[in-house]
Short mmCIF file of C-alpha atoms in Angstrom, two decimals:
data_model
loop_
_atom_site.label_atom_id
_atom_site.label_comp_id
_atom_site.label_asym_id
_atom_site.label_seq_id
_atom_site.Cartn_x
_atom_site.Cartn_y
_atom_site.Cartn_z
CA UNK W 57 23.87 -22.99 16.83
CA UNK W 58 20.73 -21.00 17.49
CA UNK W 59 20.65 -17.71 15.64
CA UNK W 60 18.13 -14.98 16.18
CA UNK W 61 17.90 -14.27 12.44
CA UNK W 62 17.70 -17.08 9.92
CA UNK W 63 19.32 -17.08 6.50
CA UNK W 64 15.86 -16.97 4.87
CA UNK W 65 15.03 -13.73 6.61
CA UNK W 66 18.11 -11.89 5.37
CA UNK W 67 17.98 -13.27 1.82
CA UNK W 68 17.56 -10.46 -0.73
CA UNK W 69 14.12 -10.03 -2.22
CA UNK W 70 14.00 -11.19 -5.83
CA UNK W 71 10.56 -9.96 -6.72
CA UNK W 72 9.08 -6.53 -7.27
CA UNK W 73 5.60 -7.32 -5.93
CA UNK W 74 4.21 -9.69 -3.34
CA UNK W 75 1.15 -10.28 -5.49
CA UNK W 76 1.36 -9.89 -9.24
CA UNK W 77 -1.56 -10.90 -11.45
CA UNK W 78 -1.78 -10.31 -15.17
CA UNK W 79 -4.93 -11.23 -17.10
CA UNK W 80 -5.99 -13.48 -14.23
CA UNK W 81 -9.17 -15.51 -14.66
CA UNK W 82 -10.58 -17.76 -11.94
CA UNK W 83 -13.67 -19.93 -12.15
CA UNK W 84 -16.12 -20.51 -9.33
CA UNK W 85 -17.82 -23.70 -10.45
CA UNK W 86 -18.54 -23.03 -14.12
CA UNK W 87 -18.91 -19.30 -13.72
CA UNK W 88 -15.93 -17.10 -14.53
CA UNK W 89 -15.92 -15.13 -11.29
CA UNK W 90 -12.63 -13.30 -11.86
CA UNK W 91 -12.15 -12.21 -15.43
CA UNK W 92 -8.94 -10.81 -16.90
CA UNK W 93 -7.84 -9.09 -13.70
CA UNK W 94 -4.58 -7.21 -13.40
CA UNK W 95 -3.25 -6.52 -9.91
CA UNK W 96 0.11 -5.62 -8.38
CA UNK W 97 0.42 -5.32 -4.61
CA UNK W 98 3.45 -4.72 -2.44
CA UNK W 99 3.77 -4.47 1.36
CA UNK W 100 1.07 -2.65 3.25
CA UNK W 101 -2.60 -3.09 3.99
CA UNK W 102 -4.79 -3.32 0.90
CA UNK W 103 -8.55 -3.23 1.06
CA UNK W 104 -10.55 -5.21 -1.47
CA UNK W 105 -14.01 -3.72 -1.89
CA UNK W 106 -16.91 -4.75 -4.04
CA UNK W 107 -20.56 -5.70 -4.02
CA UNK W 108 -21.70 -9.26 -3.33
CA UNK W 109 -20.83 -11.51 -6.22
CA UNK W 110 -18.05 -9.27 -7.48
CA UNK W 111 -15.57 -12.15 -7.30
CA UNK W 112 -13.74 -11.03 -4.14
CA UNK W 113 -13.83 -14.39 -2.38
CA UNK W 114 -12.95 -16.28 -5.54
CA UNK W 115 -9.96 -14.00 -6.03
CA UNK W 116 -8.94 -14.57 -2.41
CA UNK W 117 -9.20 -18.34 -2.87
CA UNK W 118 -6.98 -18.17 -5.95
CA UNK W 119 -4.45 -15.99 -4.11
CA UNK W 120 -4.52 -18.47 -1.21
CA UNK W 121 -3.62 -21.20 -3.74
CA UNK W 122 -6.78 -23.13 -2.89
CA UNK W 123 -8.15 -23.00 -6.44
CA UNK W 124 -6.08 -23.03 -9.58
CA UNK W 125 -6.53 -20.01 -11.83
CA UNK W 126 -8.30 -20.74 -15.07
CA UNK W 127 -5.94 -18.54 -17.05
CA UNK W 128 -3.44 -15.70 -16.84
CA UNK W 129 -0.33 -15.14 -14.78
CA UNK W 130 -0.25 -15.19 -10.97
CA UNK W 131 2.97 -14.64 -9.11
CA UNK W 132 2.99 -14.76 -5.30
CA UNK W 133 6.19 -13.54 -3.62
CA UNK W 134 7.94 -14.07 -6.93
CA UNK W 135 6.90 -17.71 -7.44
CA UNK W 136 4.53 -18.87 -10.14
CA UNK W 137 1.36 -19.85 -8.28
CA UNK W 138 -0.18 -21.53 -11.31
CA UNK W 139 2.54 -24.20 -11.23
CA UNK W 140 1.87 -26.83 -8.56
CA UNK W 141 5.58 -27.45 -8.20
CA UNK W 142 6.32 -24.02 -6.71
CA UNK W 143 3.41 -23.94 -4.28
CA UNK W 144 5.04 -25.39 -1.20
CA UNK W 145 7.49 -22.57 -0.33
CA UNK W 146 4.82 -19.98 -1.16
CA UNK W 147 2.31 -21.66 1.13
CA UNK W 148 4.74 -21.61 4.07
CA UNK W 149 4.74 -17.83 3.87
CA UNK W 150 1.00 -17.46 3.42
CA UNK W 151 -1.78 -16.81 5.90
CA UNK W 152 -5.42 -17.16 4.93
CA UNK W 153 -8.71 -16.62 6.72
CA UNK W 154 -11.49 -17.97 4.50
CA UNK W 155 -14.93 -16.40 4.39
CA UNK W 156 -16.52 -19.61 5.63
CA UNK W 157 -14.23 -20.46 8.49
CA UNK W 158 -14.97 -24.08 9.32
CA UNK W 159 -13.46 -25.58 12.43
CA UNK W 160 -13.43 -28.63 14.65
CA UNK W 161 -15.78 -27.71 17.49
CA UNK W 162 -14.14 -29.91 20.11
CA UNK W 163 -10.70 -28.41 19.76
CA UNK W 164 -9.39 -25.58 21.86
CA UNK W 165 -8.14 -22.36 20.33
CA UNK W 166 -4.58 -23.32 21.18
CA UNK W 167 -4.84 -26.81 19.70
CA UNK W 168 -6.37 -25.41 16.56
CA UNK W 169 -3.78 -22.68 16.04
CA UNK W 170 -0.96 -25.17 16.76
CA UNK W 171 -2.43 -27.52 14.19
CA UNK W 172 -2.44 -24.80 11.54
CA UNK W 173 1.14 -23.85 12.44
CA UNK W 174 2.09 -27.47 11.91
CA UNK W 175 0.25 -27.52 8.58
CA UNK W 176 2.26 -24.50 7.49
CA UNK W 177 5.46 -26.39 8.31
CA UNK W 178 6.72 -24.15 11.07
CA UNK W 179 9.69 -25.64 12.96
CA UNK W 180 8.30 -27.64 15.90
CA UNK W 181 10.33 -25.69 18.43
CA UNK W 182 8.80 -22.39 17.28
CA UNK W 183 5.17 -23.55 17.34
CA UNK W 184 4.19 -23.12 21.04
CA UNK W 185 5.65 -19.61 21.25
CA UNK W 186 4.21 -18.51 17.92
CA UNK W 187 0.80 -19.89 18.91
CA UNK W 188 0.79 -17.97 22.17
CA UNK W 189 1.85 -14.77 20.38
CA UNK W 190 -0.88 -15.13 17.76
CA UNK W 191 -3.53 -15.74 20.43
CA UNK W 192 -2.30 -12.76 22.45
CA UNK W 193 -2.40 -10.50 19.43
CA UNK W 194 -6.07 -11.20 18.79
CA UNK W 195 -6.85 -10.75 22.53
CA UNK W 196 -7.99 -14.32 23.14
CA UNK W 197 -5.41 -15.04 25.86
CA UNK W 198 -7.98 -15.76 28.54
CA UNK W 199 -9.93 -18.10 26.22
CA UNK W 200 -6.89 -19.85 24.76
CA UNK W 201 -7.83 -23.19 26.26
CA UNK W 202 -11.56 -22.90 25.69
CA UNK W 203 -13.16 -25.16 23.13
CA UNK W 204 -14.02 -23.55 19.81
CA UNK W 205 -17.68 -24.51 20.13
CA UNK W 206 -17.94 -22.45 23.32
CA UNK W 207 -16.79 -19.23 21.62
CA UNK W 208 -19.04 -16.45 20.33
CA UNK W 209 -19.07 -15.47 16.65
CA UNK W 210 -16.65 -12.58 17.15
CA UNK W 211 -14.27 -14.74 19.18
CA UNK W 212 -14.34 -17.41 16.48
CA UNK W 213 -13.46 -14.79 13.91
CA UNK W 214 -10.54 -13.74 16.10
CA UNK W 215 -9.44 -17.37 16.45
CA UNK W 216 -9.55 -17.48 12.65
CA UNK W 217 -7.34 -14.40 12.46
CA UNK W 218 -4.96 -16.03 14.98
CA UNK W 219 -4.52 -19.10 12.77
CA UNK W 220 -3.90 -16.83 9.77
CA UNK W 221 -1.12 -14.86 11.44
CA UNK W 222 0.55 -17.65 13.42
CA UNK W 223 3.38 -18.13 10.91
CA UNK W 224 3.97 -14.36 10.57
CA UNK W 225 3.15 -14.56 6.87
CA UNK W 226 4.57 -12.42 4.08
CA UNK W 227 1.21 -12.62 2.42
CA UNK W 228 -1.87 -12.38 4.60
CA UNK W 229 -5.30 -12.84 3.03
CA UNK W 230 -8.29 -12.05 5.22
CA UNK W 231 -11.73 -12.62 3.76
CA UNK W 232 -14.38 -10.66 5.67
CA UNK W 233 -12.37 -10.60 8.91
CA UNK W 234 -14.51 -8.00 10.67
CA UNK W 235 -17.82 -9.89 10.44
CA UNK W 236 -19.15 -10.40 13.94
CA UNK W 237 -16.63 -8.09 15.65
CA UNK W 238 -17.99 -5.34 17.87
CA UNK W 239 -16.87 -1.73 17.27
CA UNK W 240 -14.13 -1.88 19.90
CA UNK W 241 -12.74 -5.09 18.50
CA UNK W 242 -12.87 -3.62 15.01
CA UNK W 243 -10.66 -0.75 16.14
CA UNK W 244 -8.24 -3.22 17.72
CA UNK W 245 -8.30 -5.30 14.58
CA UNK W 246 -7.42 -2.27 12.44
CA UNK W 247 -4.44 -1.57 14.68
CA UNK W 248 -3.34 -5.18 14.36
CA UNK W 249 -3.46 -5.23 10.56
CA UNK W 250 -1.68 -1.89 10.34
CA UNK W 251 1.08 -3.42 12.48
CA UNK W 252 1.20 -6.54 10.29
CA UNK W 253 1.16 -4.43 7.12
CA UNK W 254 4.46 -2.81 8.05
CA UNK W 255 6.31 -5.89 6.80
CA UNK W 256 3.75 -8.06 5.07
CA UNK W 257 1.32 -7.67 2.22
CA UNK W 258 -2.11 -7.76 3.85
CA UNK W 259 -5.16 -8.04 1.62
CA UNK W 260 -8.47 -7.52 3.42
CA UNK W 261 -11.67 -8.31 1.58
CA UNK W 262 -14.70 -6.58 3.01
CA UNK W 263 -17.81 -4.69 2.08
CA UNK W 264 -17.48 -2.27 4.93
CA UNK W 265 -16.15 0.86 3.26
CA UNK W 266 -15.37 2.42 6.63
CA UNK W 267 -12.95 -0.35 7.57
CA UNK W 268 -11.01 0.19 4.38
CA UNK W 269 -10.77 3.94 4.73
CA UNK W 270 -9.67 3.65 8.35
CA UNK W 271 -7.11 0.88 8.10
CA UNK W 272 -5.87 0.48 4.54
CA UNK W 273 -3.10 2.20 2.66
CA UNK W 274 -4.57 1.20 -0.65
CA UNK W 275 -8.04 0.40 -2.01
CA UNK W 276 -8.99 -1.97 -4.81
CA UNK W 277 -12.57 -1.89 -6.02
CA UNK W 278 -13.90 -4.90 -7.90
CA UNK W 279 -17.09 -5.47 -9.80
CA UNK W 280 -18.16 -8.40 -11.98
CA UNK W 281 -14.74 -9.99 -11.77
CA UNK W 282 -12.70 -7.03 -12.93
CA UNK W 283 -10.86 -4.20 -11.23
CA UNK W 284 -12.78 -0.95 -11.29
CA UNK W 285 -10.44 1.20 -9.29
CA UNK W 286 -7.16 1.07 -7.41
CA UNK W 287 -5.86 4.00 -5.41
CA UNK W 288 -5.54 5.64 -2.04
CA UNK W 289 -8.49 5.82 0.36
CA UNK W 290 -8.26 9.60 -0.09
CA UNK W 291 -8.91 9.17 -3.81
CA UNK W 292 -12.04 7.18 -3.02
CA UNK W 293 -13.20 9.96 -0.72
CA UNK W 294 -12.48 12.53 -3.43
CA UNK W 295 -14.64 10.64 -5.93
CA UNK W 296 -17.40 10.85 -3.35
CA UNK W 297 -17.40 14.63 -3.68
CA UNK W 298 -18.51 14.39 -7.31
CA UNK W 299 -21.59 12.22 -6.79
CA UNK W 300 -22.93 8.88 -5.66
CA UNK W 301 -25.16 7.84 -2.80
CA UNK W 302 -24.19 6.95 0.75
CA UNK W 303 -23.80 8.32 4.26
CA UNK W 304 -20.11 9.15 4.11
CA UNK W 305 -17.82 10.55 1.45
CA UNK W 306 -16.11 7.18 1.06
CA UNK W 307 -19.43 5.38 0.57
CA UNK W 308 -20.46 7.97 -2.00
CA UNK W 309 -17.13 7.48 -3.77
CA UNK W 310 -17.70 3.72 -3.74
CA UNK W 311 -21.16 3.93 -5.25
CA UNK W 312 -20.10 6.63 -7.71
CA UNK W 313 -17.27 4.49 -9.06
CA UNK W 314 -19.55 1.47 -9.37
CA UNK W 315 -22.16 3.51 -11.23
CA UNK W 316 -19.53 4.90 -13.57
CA UNK W 317 -18.25 1.42 -14.28
CA UNK W 318 -21.67 -0.08 -14.88
CA UNK W 319 -22.84 2.70 -17.17
CA UNK W 320 -19.60 2.64 -19.15
CA UNK E 118 31.66 -23.42 17.34
CA UNK E 119 34.65 -25.63 17.98
CA UNK E 120 35.81 -24.73 21.48
CA UNK E 121 34.10 -23.63 24.67
CA UNK E 122 34.96 -20.35 26.35
CA UNK E 123 38.20 -20.80 28.35
CA UNK E 124 37.61 -20.56 32.14
CA UNK E 125 39.74 -17.42 32.67
CA UNK E 126 37.86 -15.59 29.91
CA UNK E 127 34.54 -16.65 31.41
CA UNK E 128 35.63 -15.44 34.86
CA UNK E 129 36.64 -12.10 33.36
CA UNK E 130 33.32 -11.87 31.53
CA UNK E 131 31.35 -12.66 34.68
CA UNK E 132 33.22 -9.90 36.47
CA UNK E 133 32.38 -7.54 33.62
CA UNK E 134 35.99 -6.75 32.67
CA UNK E 135 36.64 -7.75 28.99
CA UNK E 136 36.49 -5.27 26.14
CA UNK E 137 33.53 -5.13 23.76
CA UNK E 138 34.98 -7.34 21.04
CA UNK E 139 35.85 -10.12 23.51
CA UNK E 140 32.44 -9.82 25.16
CA UNK E 141 30.67 -10.15 21.79
CA UNK E 142 32.64 -13.29 20.95
CA UNK E 143 31.72 -14.83 24.29
CA UNK E 144 28.07 -13.80 23.98
CA UNK E 145 27.75 -15.28 20.49
CA UNK E 146 29.05 -18.56 21.89
CA UNK E 147 26.86 -18.40 24.98
CA UNK E 148 23.79 -17.89 22.82
CA UNK E 149 24.12 -21.42 21.48
CA UNK E 150 25.93 -23.28 24.24
CA UNK E 151 23.97 -24.41 27.28
CA UNK E 152 27.07 -25.87 28.91
CA UNK E 153 28.94 -22.54 28.98
CA UNK E 154 25.79 -20.76 30.17
CA UNK E 155 25.64 -23.16 33.12
CA UNK E 156 29.30 -22.51 33.93
CA UNK E 157 28.69 -18.77 33.72
CA UNK E 158 25.79 -19.15 36.15
CA UNK E 159 28.08 -20.80 38.70
CA UNK E 160 30.60 -17.98 38.34
CA UNK E 161 28.10 -15.22 39.07
CA UNK E 162 28.91 -13.10 42.12
CA UNK E 163 26.56 -13.32 45.15
CA UNK E 164 24.94 -9.88 44.58
CA UNK E 165 24.09 -10.88 41.01
CA UNK E 166 22.70 -14.20 42.20
CA UNK E 167 20.50 -12.44 44.69
CA UNK E 168 19.26 -10.13 41.94
CA UNK E 169 18.53 -13.05 39.60
CA UNK E 170 16.71 -14.86 42.41
CA UNK E 171 14.52 -11.82 43.05
CA UNK E 172 13.79 -11.45 39.34
CA UNK E 173 12.84 -15.11 39.10
CA UNK E 174 10.43 -14.81 41.99
CA UNK E 175 8.88 -11.68 40.55
CA UNK E 176 8.36 -13.40 37.19
CA UNK E 177 6.87 -16.49 38.81
CA UNK E 178 4.53 -14.35 40.89
CA UNK E 179 3.27 -12.69 37.70
CA UNK E 180 3.03 -15.93 35.83
CA UNK E 181 0.73 -17.36 38.48
CA UNK E 182 -1.78 -14.58 37.96
CA UNK E 183 -2.42 -15.72 34.38
CA UNK E 184 -4.85 -18.44 33.38
CA UNK E 185 -4.03 -21.88 34.72
CA UNK E 186 -2.11 -24.00 32.26
CA UNK E 187 -4.24 -26.71 30.72
CA UNK E 188 -2.68 -30.15 30.43
CA UNK E 189 -1.72 -31.03 26.88
CA UNK E 190 -3.56 -33.76 25.10
CA UNK E 191 -1.02 -35.36 22.79
CA UNK E 192 -3.59 -37.86 21.53
CA UNK E 193 -5.72 -35.10 20.04
CA UNK E 194 -2.76 -33.54 18.30
CA UNK E 195 -1.78 -36.93 16.96
CA UNK E 196 -5.32 -37.55 15.79
CA UNK E 197 -5.50 -34.26 13.90
CA UNK E 198 -2.19 -34.82 12.17
CA UNK E 199 -2.99 -38.31 10.98
CA UNK E 200 -6.71 -38.36 10.44
CA UNK E 201 -9.77 -36.21 10.58
CA UNK E 202 -13.01 -36.21 12.54
CA UNK E 203 -15.00 -36.75 9.39
CA UNK E 204 -13.48 -40.23 9.17
CA UNK E 205 -15.33 -41.50 12.24
CA UNK E 206 -18.78 -41.50 10.65
CA UNK E 207 -17.35 -43.10 7.57
CA UNK E 208 -15.56 -45.80 9.62
CA UNK E 209 -18.82 -46.75 11.30
CA UNK E 210 -20.51 -47.00 7.89
CA UNK E 211 -17.78 -49.19 6.39
CA UNK E 212 -17.80 -51.52 9.41
CA UNK E 213 -21.58 -51.85 9.11
CA UNK E 214 -21.28 -52.70 5.41
CA UNK E 215 -18.66 -55.34 6.12
CA UNK E 216 -20.78 -56.81 8.92
CA UNK E 217 -23.76 -56.97 6.58
CA UNK E 218 -21.60 -58.73 3.99
CA UNK E 219 -20.46 -61.27 6.60
CA UNK E 220 -24.09 -62.00 7.54
CA UNK E 221 -25.04 -62.40 3.87
CA UNK E 222 -22.18 -64.83 3.33
CA UNK E 223 -23.10 -66.87 6.37
CA UNK E 224 -26.80 -67.10 5.55
CA UNK E 225 -26.42 -67.70 1.83
CA UNK E 226 -23.23 -69.73 1.49
CA UNK E 227 -24.31 -70.95 -1.95
CA UNK E 228 -24.28 -67.36 -3.34
CA UNK E 229 -21.05 -65.60 -4.48
CA UNK E 230 -19.21 -64.10 -1.51
CA UNK E 231 -20.24 -60.50 -0.78
CA UNK E 232 -17.24 -60.02 1.51
CA UNK E 233 -14.94 -60.91 -1.34
CA UNK E 234 -16.78 -58.46 -3.56
CA UNK E 235 -16.70 -55.60 -1.07
CA UNK E 236 -13.25 -56.07 0.45
CA UNK E 237 -10.97 -54.69 -2.30
CA UNK E 238 -12.80 -51.35 -2.43
CA UNK E 239 -13.68 -50.99 1.28
CA UNK E 240 -11.08 -48.23 1.99
CA UNK E 241 -12.17 -46.05 -0.96
CA UNK E 242 -15.14 -44.46 0.78
CA UNK E 243 -12.81 -43.41 3.59
CA UNK E 244 -10.34 -41.92 1.13
CA UNK E 245 -13.09 -39.95 -0.55
CA UNK E 246 -14.18 -38.52 2.79
CA UNK E 247 -10.64 -37.82 4.02
CA UNK E 248 -9.86 -35.65 1.02
CA UNK E 249 -13.22 -34.08 0.37
CA UNK E 250 -14.03 -30.41 0.57
CA UNK E 251 -17.59 -31.06 1.64
CA UNK E 252 -16.89 -33.55 4.42
CA UNK E 253 -14.10 -31.53 6.01
CA UNK E 254 -15.23 -28.34 7.77
CA UNK E 255 -11.73 -26.94 7.85
CA UNK E 256 -10.98 -27.65 4.20
CA UNK E 257 -10.40 -24.06 3.05
CA UNK E 258 -7.70 -23.52 5.66
CA UNK E 259 -6.04 -26.92 5.19
CA UNK E 260 -6.03 -26.81 1.38
CA UNK E 261 -3.85 -23.70 1.21
CA UNK E 262 -1.09 -24.91 3.52
CA UNK E 263 2.34 -26.27 2.75
CA UNK E 264 1.56 -29.77 3.99
CA UNK E 265 -1.59 -30.13 1.90
CA UNK E 266 -0.93 -32.58 -0.89
CA UNK E 267 0.59 -36.01 -1.00
CA UNK E 268 1.94 -35.90 2.57
CA UNK E 269 -1.39 -35.19 4.25
CA UNK E 270 -3.18 -37.48 1.84
CA UNK E 271 -0.81 -40.37 2.59
CA UNK E 272 -1.19 -39.84 6.33
CA UNK E 273 -4.96 -40.10 6.01
CA UNK E 274 -4.71 -43.02 3.61
CA UNK E 275 -2.62 -44.89 6.16
CA UNK E 276 -5.15 -44.10 8.87
CA UNK E 277 -7.96 -45.38 6.65
CA UNK E 278 -6.09 -48.60 5.85
CA UNK E 279 -5.26 -49.19 9.52
CA UNK E 280 -8.92 -48.77 10.42
CA UNK E 281 -10.21 -51.02 7.65
CA UNK E 282 -7.65 -53.81 7.46
CA UNK E 283 -8.32 -55.35 10.92
CA UNK E 284 -12.08 -55.30 10.35
CA UNK E 285 -11.63 -56.97 6.98
CA UNK E 286 -9.26 -59.54 8.46
CA UNK E 287 -11.77 -60.47 11.17
CA UNK E 288 -14.54 -60.60 8.59
CA UNK E 289 -12.40 -62.85 6.41
CA UNK E 290 -11.75 -65.25 9.25
CA UNK E 291 -15.44 -65.24 10.16
CA UNK E 292 -16.43 -66.47 6.71
CA UNK E 293 -13.47 -68.81 6.48
CA UNK E 294 -11.37 -67.08 3.82
CA UNK E 295 -7.78 -65.96 3.76
CA UNK E 296 -7.64 -62.15 4.33
CA UNK E 297 -4.33 -61.98 2.43
CA UNK E 298 -6.35 -62.46 -0.76
CA UNK E 299 -7.87 -59.01 -0.57
CA UNK E 300 -5.18 -57.03 1.20
CA UNK E 301 -3.16 -56.61 -2.00
CA UNK E 302 -6.20 -55.69 -4.14
CA UNK E 303 -7.06 -53.18 -1.40
CA UNK E 304 -3.65 -51.54 -1.79
CA UNK E 305 -3.90 -51.59 -5.57
CA UNK E 306 -7.28 -49.87 -5.51
CA UNK E 307 -6.00 -47.32 -3.00
CA UNK E 308 -2.99 -46.47 -5.17
CA UNK E 309 -5.20 -46.27 -8.26
CA UNK E 310 -7.53 -43.87 -6.44
CA UNK E 311 -4.65 -41.60 -5.47
CA UNK E 312 -3.29 -41.64 -9.01
CA UNK E 313 -6.64 -40.92 -10.64
CA UNK E 314 -7.29 -38.43 -7.85
CA UNK E 315 -4.27 -36.38 -8.92
CA UNK E 316 -6.19 -35.70 -12.13
CA UNK E 317 -9.88 -35.54 -11.19
CA UNK E 318 -9.80 -35.19 -7.38
CA UNK E 319 -9.78 -38.03 -4.86
CA UNK E 320 -13.53 -38.17 -4.07
CA UNK E 321 -14.46 -38.52 -7.75
CA UNK E 322 -11.67 -41.04 -8.32
CA UNK E 323 -12.89 -43.15 -5.38
CA UNK E 324 -16.45 -43.04 -6.68
CA UNK E 325 -15.41 -44.02 -10.20
CA UNK E 326 -13.12 -46.88 -9.17
CA UNK E 327 -15.22 -48.22 -6.29
CA UNK E 328 -18.46 -47.89 -8.20
CA UNK E 329 -16.84 -49.35 -11.30
CA UNK E 330 -15.54 -52.42 -9.47
CA UNK E 331 -18.81 -53.07 -7.67
CA UNK E 332 -21.01 -52.70 -10.75
CA UNK E 333 -18.67 -54.62 -13.06
CA UNK E 334 -18.17 -57.56 -10.70
CA UNK E 335 -21.74 -57.57 -9.43
CA UNK E 336 -23.07 -57.45 -12.97
CA UNK E 337 -20.81 -60.32 -13.96
CA UNK E 338 -21.51 -62.50 -10.94
CA UNK E 339 -25.12 -61.90 -9.95
CA UNK E 340 -27.00 -61.42 -13.21
CA UNK E 341 -28.07 -63.81 -15.87
CA UNK E 342 -27.80 -67.41 -14.85
CA UNK E 343 -28.69 -69.12 -11.63
CA UNK E 344 -25.66 -71.36 -11.65
CA UNK E 345 -24.08 -70.16 -8.42
CA UNK E 346 -20.83 -71.99 -8.97
CA UNK E 347 -20.23 -70.24 -12.29
CA UNK E 348 -21.30 -66.83 -10.99
CA UNK E 349 -18.95 -67.00 -8.03
CA UNK E 350 -16.14 -67.80 -10.41
CA UNK E 351 -15.72 -64.13 -11.43
CA UNK E 352 -14.59 -62.77 -8.06
CA UNK E 353 -12.86 -66.05 -7.24
CA UNK E 354 -10.93 -65.87 -10.50
CA UNK E 355 -9.78 -62.31 -9.82
CA UNK E 356 -8.90 -62.85 -6.16
CA UNK E 357 -6.94 -66.09 -5.87
CA UNK E 358 -3.31 -66.83 -4.97
CA UNK E 359 -2.26 -67.05 -8.64
CA UNK E 360 -3.36 -63.47 -9.40
CA UNK E 361 -1.63 -61.93 -6.38
CA UNK E 362 1.67 -61.15 -8.19
CA UNK E 363 -0.30 -59.20 -10.80
CA UNK E 364 -2.11 -57.21 -8.08
CA UNK E 365 1.22 -56.54 -6.35
CA UNK E 366 2.86 -55.37 -9.57
CA UNK E 367 -0.07 -53.10 -10.31
CA UNK E 368 0.07 -51.65 -6.78
CA UNK E 369 3.81 -50.95 -7.13
CA UNK E 370 3.47 -49.30 -10.54
CA UNK E 371 0.47 -47.19 -9.48
CA UNK E 372 2.25 -46.07 -6.31
CA UNK E 373 5.34 -45.04 -8.26
CA UNK E 374 3.19 -43.08 -10.73
CA UNK E 375 1.35 -41.40 -7.83
CA UNK E 376 4.62 -40.24 -6.31
CA UNK E 377 5.68 -38.87 -9.69
CA UNK E 378 2.45 -36.93 -9.91
CA UNK E 379 2.65 -35.72 -6.29
CA UNK E 380 2.68 -32.05 -7.32
CA UNK E 381 -0.72 -32.41 -8.91
CA UNK E 382 -2.23 -33.44 -5.58
CA UNK E 383 -1.35 -30.10 -4.01
CA UNK E 384 -4.66 -28.69 -5.10
CA UNK E 385 -7.86 -30.51 -4.31
CA UNK E 386 -9.47 -31.21 -7.65
CA UNK E 387 -7.94 -30.93 -11.09
#
């Protein structure tokens, strides 16, 4: 019998946080890129800010279960992500757009998104519909059957976002999603992640402070592998009133917090 | 869902007369039962049919304004699920190596057989490529998905073996040797690569095992003395009908151990 709501969807939540990291360390090569990081994130849109080399992408890769943490505790939707045994159910509920989004140039957007849906073990009957929905949501409907190599940089980024959201993940990790998007598309993208953040935990890594202030309910600032600040975008703006350099209050708050951390 | 909706109840429902509770019961059944939906369709009154017909036409008219549907290409989907584009370049390379080995064997029949030397480890290069972060452009996305791990790895391993085995068989026949002699060693080396790969990553495991076999056997058979008959004895001694049960047993044990360590293959390297 076909039911509109599956048993999984109505199961009670058994975890307090979607992402819970305690003393997390992750290596990038031999370098300890994330060092003793504590982080708890629930539903909503969270912005991950930090200068280049702060360990943002390495943290995202660890949260996406691509690399194994070097040490510490990492729980994703309640399951221990450092144990290989528990990865499979977590990965079904995960969406990830890597910073370097590689792709098969000869495939169409639809083929590619369907392939990722299959990789995430979506039921075969749900794949075509979910693929179409994901493509519609990123406004690529008219290019759905175009080959990936024929797309512009911004369109590719949107195809990458489509593959990340195709399984309607509980945990959505987007690494630099707004690179290559024009201002109008950025506004649309912010709307999309706000919509997704109503149910899911969306973590957006970026170095565009404006994106974070506009779209996120929560800001995490990282530097040299540790967390410098976590709070509301308004708090970041308030820090900007006390000092720092930048064109907007949020940028001043960003640089002020980094200066404080580095001088401490 | 044991019984279908009785005809009188369905007639009443089509006419819109039952109370809410009865309607819900019927609707819950209709949701999952195509047969009863068909019967309900036949019972619909003419005005409703006309309305449904109009709605259908309106929807179709809208649907036609969208982009034209593109025919599906099942072969591509199949290809992606079982292999990877990066395997093509590797397949060409392996075939070239085997061809070169065949030519060597034909021109220098007095030397130890290069085909025999190469054959057991021929699939390893393909395995290394199929599970390598560098060779696969989409690696970051694939590595964090539920299917990444033993399932995807076994699919690609099978694809690699299916590509290599026929070429090796033809090469074996061309130099007048029985291909069965290296099929089992091939499987044993493949299983060993997967098992070692669960600890150090498949590309490194393939390099260690393939490189190890080639250097050890080549060192033993080609160096030192010029007595070709004695030199050839090393590969011949390892790959002859009498040793096949040992290769088979090793393949079985290594495969079982790989399955036991399947969880460790979920992440690329160690």
